[in-house]
Amino acid sequence: MVLPLVLSCEQTPIGDVVAKVADATLTAQELERRVPIHLNGRVTADDRARMVDAWVEEQLLYQEALVKKLDQDLTVTRRVDQAIQSIMTSELLERAFRDVSVVSEEDLKAHYAAHAESFVRDLPELRARQILVKGRSNAARVKKRLSGGAMFDQVTREESLDASRDQGGDLGYFTEDRVDPAFWTGCEKAKIGRLTQIYTPLGYHLVEVMDRREAGSIRELHEVRDEMRQKILSARREALRRKMIEDVRNRIPATVFHDVLNASS
C-alpha cells in the first residue's frame, strides 16, 4: 500500500517545476492547487515562497524517513493503510451524499407539519428593543426625547451604549437564562409597546417589549428552518449509508467470528 505513495514522487512532472527534492517535484500548477479556497486571489509572492519552503522542508523530512526505511515499518504501513481506507470511504460517501443534498421548501414544510411537536418551546421568550445609557440624568434626557416624538431606532443609534444600536436596539428573542435577572423581570412585567426603564449593573435600559412567546407554544417554521434542514440531511445520509452497506454486503462476503471475539474479551 505504501509503494504507490513513494512512486508518486518520481512521476514525470506536468507543468513548470518550481522546486525539486531528490526525485520529487513541485510544479506551479500544484502550488496553486495547494492555496486554500478562502485565500484565492489574495496570495502574495512572499506567501508562495513560504509555501514552497514548507514543501521543501516536508520533502526533506520525507526523504529522511525513506532513508530510515520507515516505509517498511509495519506500524507505519498499517497507519498508511488506515488513512487510505478512511479517505476513500469518506470520498465514497461524500460523492453519494451529493445526490440527496438539496432540501426544497416543500421538504421543509412537510417535515415541519409532521414533526411540529418537536419544535415546542421549553421556555418563554421575549423580544425587546432597548437604549442603554449610563446615569439617571441621561436616561431622563433620552426618555424625554422619545416622549417628544423622536424615532426609537434613531435615538438608539445616537445614544445607546449597547452593540444592538446598529439594529435599532432590537435584541431579538431571548429567554430568561440569557439576560440579567433584573432585565428579565422588568421586561416580563412591562406591557407590550410601552416604554419601561430597567436598571442593571450595565446601566439604565429604556426598553420596549415587542412580543411574547409562551412556553409550550410551537416555534414558527422560519425559526427552525436551519435546524430542520440539518435533521433532514442527516436522516437522508444515514439512510443512504445503511442502504449502501446493505447493497455491498449482498455482493461482498463479510463475517464476524463471535466465538473468537468472545474468547478474546
mmCIF file of N, CA and C in Angstrom, residues 128-203:
data_model
loop_
_atom_site.group_PDB
_atom_site.id
_atom_site.type_symbol
_atom_site.label_atom_id
_atom_site.label_comp_id
_atom_site.label_asym_id
_atom_site.label_seq_id
_atom_site.Cartn_x
_atom_site.Cartn_y
_atom_site.Cartn_z
ATOM 1 N N ALA A 128 -37.466 42.333 22.554
ATOM 2 C CA ALA A 128 -37.482 43.720 23.011
ATOM 3 C C ALA A 128 -36.425 44.518 22.272
ATOM 4 N N ARG A 129 -36.602 45.832 22.314
ATOM 5 C CA ARG A 129 -35.557 46.727 21.843
ATOM 6 C C ARG A 129 -35.220 47.686 22.969
ATOM 7 N N GLN A 130 -33.986 48.170 22.981
ATOM 8 C CA GLN A 130 -33.559 48.956 24.123
ATOM 9 C C GLN A 130 -32.604 50.083 23.732
ATOM 10 N N ILE A 131 -32.494 51.046 24.643
ATOM 11 C CA ILE A 131 -31.470 52.085 24.589
ATOM 12 C C ILE A 131 -30.757 52.018 25.929
ATOM 13 N N LEU A 132 -29.477 51.747 25.915
ATOM 14 C CA LEU A 132 -28.696 51.626 27.148
ATOM 15 C C LEU A 132 -27.854 52.876 27.342
ATOM 16 N N VAL A 133 -27.999 53.499 28.510
ATOM 17 C CA VAL A 133 -27.212 54.696 28.832
ATOM 18 C C VAL A 133 -26.657 54.574 30.243
ATOM 19 N N LYS A 134 -25.673 55.412 30.551
ATOM 20 C CA LYS A 134 -25.114 55.490 31.892
ATOM 21 C C LYS A 134 -25.700 56.714 32.600
ATOM 22 N N GLY A 135 -26.147 56.520 33.816
ATOM 23 C CA GLY A 135 -26.604 57.637 34.634
ATOM 24 C C GLY A 135 -28.086 57.932 34.498
ATOM 25 N N ARG A 136 -28.688 58.281 35.637
ATOM 26 C CA ARG A 136 -30.127 58.571 35.667
ATOM 27 C C ARG A 136 -30.479 59.801 34.821
ATOM 28 N N SER A 137 -29.594 60.811 34.829
ATOM 29 C CA SER A 137 -29.882 62.035 34.077
ATOM 30 C C SER A 137 -29.921 61.768 32.580
ATOM 31 N N ASN A 138 -29.007 60.908 32.096
ATOM 32 C CA ASN A 138 -29.027 60.560 30.670
ATOM 33 C C ASN A 138 -30.284 59.780 30.322
ATOM 34 N N ALA A 139 -30.696 58.914 31.230
ATOM 35 C CA ALA A 139 -31.918 58.142 30.993
ATOM 36 C C ALA A 139 -33.118 59.081 30.896
ATOM 37 N N ALA A 140 -33.179 60.075 31.788
ATOM 38 C CA ALA A 140 -34.294 61.027 31.766
ATOM 39 C C ALA A 140 -34.279 61.859 30.484
ATOM 40 N N ARG A 141 -33.096 62.258 30.051
ATOM 41 C CA ARG A 141 -32.983 63.056 28.826
ATOM 42 C C ARG A 141 -33.436 62.264 27.601
ATOM 43 N N VAL A 142 -32.972 61.003 27.505
ATOM 44 C CA VAL A 142 -33.350 60.164 26.364
ATOM 45 C C VAL A 142 -34.845 59.871 26.393
ATOM 46 N N LYS A 143 -35.364 59.617 27.583
ATOM 47 C CA LYS A 143 -36.803 59.339 27.717
ATOM 48 C C LYS A 143 -37.625 60.543 27.254
ATOM 49 N N LYS A 144 -37.130 61.743 27.553
ATOM 50 C CA LYS A 144 -37.825 62.958 27.127
ATOM 51 C C LYS A 144 -37.814 63.072 25.603
ATOM 52 N N ARG A 145 -36.711 62.697 24.985
ATOM 53 C CA ARG A 145 -36.644 62.731 23.518
ATOM 54 C C ARG A 145 -37.682 61.799 22.911
ATOM 55 N N LEU A 146 -37.796 60.609 23.486
ATOM 56 C CA LEU A 146 -38.769 59.645 22.973
ATOM 57 C C LEU A 146 -40.194 60.127 23.187
ATOM 58 N N SER A 147 -40.443 60.719 24.353
ATOM 59 C CA SER A 147 -41.781 61.241 24.645
ATOM 60 C C SER A 147 -42.136 62.385 23.713
ATOM 61 N N GLY A 148 -41.105 63.090 23.252
ATOM 62 C CA GLY A 148 -41.331 64.215 22.344
ATOM 63 C C GLY A 148 -41.545 63.801 20.904
ATOM 64 N N GLY A 149 -41.509 62.491 20.630
ATOM 65 C CA GLY A 149 -41.805 62.009 19.279
ATOM 66 C C GLY A 149 -40.608 61.547 18.478
ATOM 67 N N ALA A 150 -39.418 61.577 19.072
ATOM 68 C CA ALA A 150 -38.236 61.104 18.347
ATOM 69 C C ALA A 150 -38.356 59.606 18.046
ATOM 70 N N MET A 151 -37.844 59.195 16.895
ATOM 71 C CA MET A 151 -37.920 57.795 16.485
ATOM 72 C C MET A 151 -36.988 56.947 17.346
ATOM 73 N N PHE A 152 -37.508 55.799 17.820
ATOM 74 C CA PHE A 152 -36.758 54.942 18.738
ATOM 75 C C PHE A 152 -35.436 54.490 18.127
ATOM 76 N N ASP A 153 -35.484 54.001 16.885
ATOM 77 C CA ASP A 153 -34.260 53.458 16.290
ATOM 78 C C ASP A 153 -33.216 54.540 16.048
ATOM 79 N N GLN A 154 -33.676 55.757 15.726
ATOM 80 C CA GLN A 154 -32.743 56.853 15.517
ATOM 81 C C GLN A 154 -32.067 57.259 16.822
ATOM 82 N N VAL A 155 -32.868 57.373 17.891
ATOM 83 C CA VAL A 155 -32.320 57.722 19.196
ATOM 84 C C VAL A 155 -31.354 56.629 19.671
ATOM 85 N N THR A 156 -31.697 55.394 19.385
ATOM 86 C CA THR A 156 -30.829 54.278 19.774
ATOM 87 C C THR A 156 -29.456 54.420 19.137
ATOM 88 N N ARG A 157 -29.426 54.684 17.834
ATOM 89 C CA ARG A 157 -28.149 54.803 17.134
ATOM 90 C C ARG A 157 -27.317 55.974 17.656
ATOM 91 N N GLU A 158 -27.984 57.008 18.127
ATOM 92 C CA GLU A 158 -27.283 58.198 18.611
ATOM 93 C C GLU A 158 -26.879 58.104 20.080
ATOM 94 N N GLU A 159 -27.640 57.366 20.881
ATOM 95 C CA GLU A 159 -27.454 57.415 22.328
ATOM 96 C C GLU A 159 -27.010 56.104 22.985
ATOM 97 N N SER A 160 -27.410 54.971 22.440
ATOM 98 C CA SER A 160 -27.215 53.702 23.148
ATOM 99 C C SER A 160 -25.752 53.275 23.206
ATOM 100 N N LEU A 161 -25.393 52.679 24.332
ATOM 101 C CA LEU A 161 -24.049 52.151 24.532
ATOM 102 C C LEU A 161 -23.960 50.679 24.166
ATOM 103 N N ASP A 162 -25.089 50.064 23.857
ATOM 104 C CA ASP A 162 -25.122 48.634 23.570
ATOM 105 C C ASP A 162 -24.871 48.379 22.088
ATOM 106 N N ALA A 163 -24.272 47.219 21.782
ATOM 107 C CA ALA A 163 -23.972 46.862 20.386
ATOM 108 C C ALA A 163 -25.230 46.739 19.542
ATOM 109 N N SER A 164 -26.374 46.532 20.181
ATOM 110 C CA SER A 164 -27.636 46.396 19.443
ATOM 111 C C SER A 164 -28.070 47.704 18.793
ATOM 112 N N ARG A 165 -27.364 48.795 19.061
ATOM 113 C CA ARG A 165 -27.737 50.088 18.474
ATOM 114 C C ARG A 165 -27.715 50.030 16.941
ATOM 115 N N ASP A 166 -26.834 49.183 16.383
ATOM 116 C CA ASP A 166 -26.758 49.077 14.927
ATOM 117 C C ASP A 166 -27.992 48.412 14.336
ATOM 118 N N GLN A 167 -28.768 47.717 15.182
ATOM 119 C CA GLN A 167 -30.029 47.104 14.743
ATOM 120 C C GLN A 167 -31.230 47.878 15.298
ATOM 121 N N GLY A 168 -31.018 49.131 15.611
ATOM 122 C CA GLY A 168 -32.100 49.934 16.170
ATOM 123 C C GLY A 168 -32.454 49.521 17.590
ATOM 124 N N GLY A 169 -31.531 48.846 18.265
ATOM 125 C CA GLY A 169 -31.772 48.402 19.633
ATOM 126 C C GLY A 169 -32.473 47.072 19.740
ATOM 127 N N ASP A 170 -32.815 46.465 18.607
ATOM 128 C CA ASP A 170 -33.563 45.201 18.613
ATOM 129 C C ASP A 170 -32.681 44.074 19.138
ATOM 130 N N LEU A 171 -33.116 43.442 20.232
ATOM 131 C CA LEU A 171 -32.371 42.345 20.846
ATOM 132 C C LEU A 171 -32.796 40.982 20.314
ATOM 133 N N GLY A 172 -33.841 40.965 19.477
ATOM 134 C CA GLY A 172 -34.368 39.695 19.019
ATOM 135 C C GLY A 172 -35.081 38.983 20.153
ATOM 136 N N TYR A 173 -35.327 37.701 19.974
ATOM 137 C CA TYR A 173 -35.987 36.918 21.023
ATOM 138 C C TYR A 173 -34.942 36.354 21.984
ATOM 139 N N PHE A 174 -35.250 36.357 23.259
ATOM 140 C CA PHE A 174 -34.328 35.835 24.266
ATOM 141 C C PHE A 174 -35.111 35.167 25.381
ATOM 142 N N THR A 175 -34.435 34.283 26.083
ATOM 143 C CA THR A 175 -35.026 33.584 27.225
ATOM 144 C C THR A 175 -34.404 34.105 28.518
ATOM 145 N N GLU A 176 -34.999 33.719 29.632
ATOM 146 C CA GLU A 176 -34.575 34.236 30.936
ATOM 147 C C GLU A 176 -33.116 33.935 31.239
ATOM 148 N N ASP A 177 -32.652 32.773 30.800
ATOM 149 C CA ASP A 177 -31.291 32.361 31.123
ATOM 150 C C ASP A 177 -30.213 33.113 30.351
ATOM 151 N N ARG A 178 -30.607 33.960 29.404
ATOM 152 C CA ARG A 178 -29.631 34.655 28.562
ATOM 153 C C ARG A 178 -29.433 36.118 28.940
ATOM 154 N N VAL A 179 -30.178 36.620 29.894
ATOM 155 C CA VAL A 179 -30.072 38.033 30.251
ATOM 156 C C VAL A 179 -29.968 38.202 31.767
ATOM 157 N N ASP A 180 -29.627 39.411 32.193
ATOM 158 C CA ASP A 180 -29.566 39.735 33.620
ATOM 159 C C ASP A 180 -30.941 39.512 34.255
ATOM 160 N N PRO A 181 -30.987 38.926 35.451
ATOM 161 C CA PRO A 181 -32.280 38.666 36.107
ATOM 162 C C PRO A 181 -33.162 39.912 36.227
ATOM 163 N N ALA A 182 -32.553 41.052 36.569
ATOM 164 C CA ALA A 182 -33.336 42.280 36.700
ATOM 165 C C ALA A 182 -33.913 42.705 35.355
ATOM 166 N N PHE A 183 -33.154 42.503 34.296
ATOM 167 C CA PHE A 183 -33.623 42.871 32.962
ATOM 168 C C PHE A 183 -34.820 42.001 32.574
ATOM 169 N N TRP A 184 -34.708 40.695 32.831
ATOM 170 C CA TRP A 184 -35.813 39.795 32.503
ATOM 171 C C TRP A 184 -37.065 40.148 33.293
ATOM 172 N N THR A 185 -36.908 40.375 34.586
ATOM 173 C CA THR A 185 -38.060 40.692 35.442
ATOM 174 C C THR A 185 -38.748 41.962 34.960
ATOM 175 N N GLY A 186 -37.943 42.973 34.617
ATOM 176 C CA GLY A 186 -38.515 44.228 34.140
ATOM 177 C C GLY A 186 -39.259 44.063 32.832
ATOM 178 N N CYS A 187 -38.683 43.284 31.922
ATOM 179 C CA CYS A 187 -39.334 43.052 30.627
ATOM 180 C C CYS A 187 -40.609 42.230 30.794
ATOM 181 N N GLU A 188 -40.564 41.253 31.687
ATOM 182 C CA GLU A 188 -41.706 40.378 31.891
ATOM 183 C C GLU A 188 -42.905 41.154 32.437
ATOM 184 N N LYS A 189 -42.634 42.165 33.253
ATOM 185 C CA LYS A 189 -43.706 42.964 33.849
ATOM 186 C C LYS A 189 -44.227 44.043 32.909
ATOM 187 N N ALA A 190 -43.421 44.401 31.912
ATOM 188 C CA ALA A 190 -43.783 45.513 31.022
ATOM 189 C C ALA A 190 -44.918 45.136 30.080
ATOM 190 N N LYS A 191 -45.670 46.149 29.678
ATOM 191 C CA LYS A 191 -46.721 45.956 28.689
ATOM 192 C C LYS A 191 -46.113 46.082 27.300
ATOM 193 N N ILE A 192 -46.613 45.286 26.370
ATOM 194 C CA ILE A 192 -46.094 45.309 25.006
ATOM 195 C C ILE A 192 -46.316 46.695 24.393
ATOM 196 N N GLY A 193 -45.251 47.258 23.822
ATOM 197 C CA GLY A 193 -45.332 48.547 23.157
ATOM 198 C C GLY A 193 -45.174 49.744 24.084
ATOM 199 N N ARG A 194 -45.090 49.507 25.396
ATOM 200 C CA ARG A 194 -44.929 50.593 26.357
ATOM 201 C C ARG A 194 -43.469 50.711 26.782
ATOM 202 N N LEU A 195 -42.974 51.953 26.876
ATOM 203 C CA LEU A 195 -41.600 52.175 27.299
ATOM 204 C C LEU A 195 -41.470 51.943 28.803
ATOM 205 N N THR A 196 -40.442 51.193 29.186
ATOM 206 C CA THR A 196 -40.192 50.961 30.600
ATOM 207 C C THR A 196 -38.705 51.139 30.881
ATOM 208 N N GLN A 197 -38.388 51.528 32.098
ATOM 209 C CA GLN A 197 -36.990 51.758 32.480
ATOM 210 C C GLN A 197 -36.540 50.678 33.447
ATOM 211 N N ILE A 198 -35.385 50.080 33.147
ATOM 212 C CA ILE A 198 -34.841 48.988 33.966
ATOM 213 C C ILE A 198 -33.392 49.312 34.299
ATOM 214 N N TYR A 199 -33.028 49.067 35.544
ATOM 215 C CA TYR A 199 -31.637 49.289 35.936
ATOM 216 C C TYR A 199 -30.942 47.949 36.159
ATOM 217 N N THR A 200 -29.740 47.815 35.587
ATOM 218 C CA THR A 200 -28.881 46.653 35.816
ATOM 219 C C THR A 200 -27.455 47.182 36.026
ATOM 220 N N PRO A 201 -26.530 46.319 36.383
ATOM 221 C CA PRO A 201 -25.140 46.779 36.521
ATOM 222 C C PRO A 201 -24.571 47.422 35.257
ATOM 223 N N LEU A 202 -25.181 47.180 34.108
ATOM 224 C CA LEU A 202 -24.703 47.782 32.864
ATOM 225 C C LEU A 202 -25.118 49.241 32.733
ATOM 226 N N GLY A 203 -26.160 49.613 33.429
ATOM 227 C CA GLY A 203 -26.667 50.978 33.336
ATOM 228 C C GLY A 203 -28.178 51.002 33.291
#
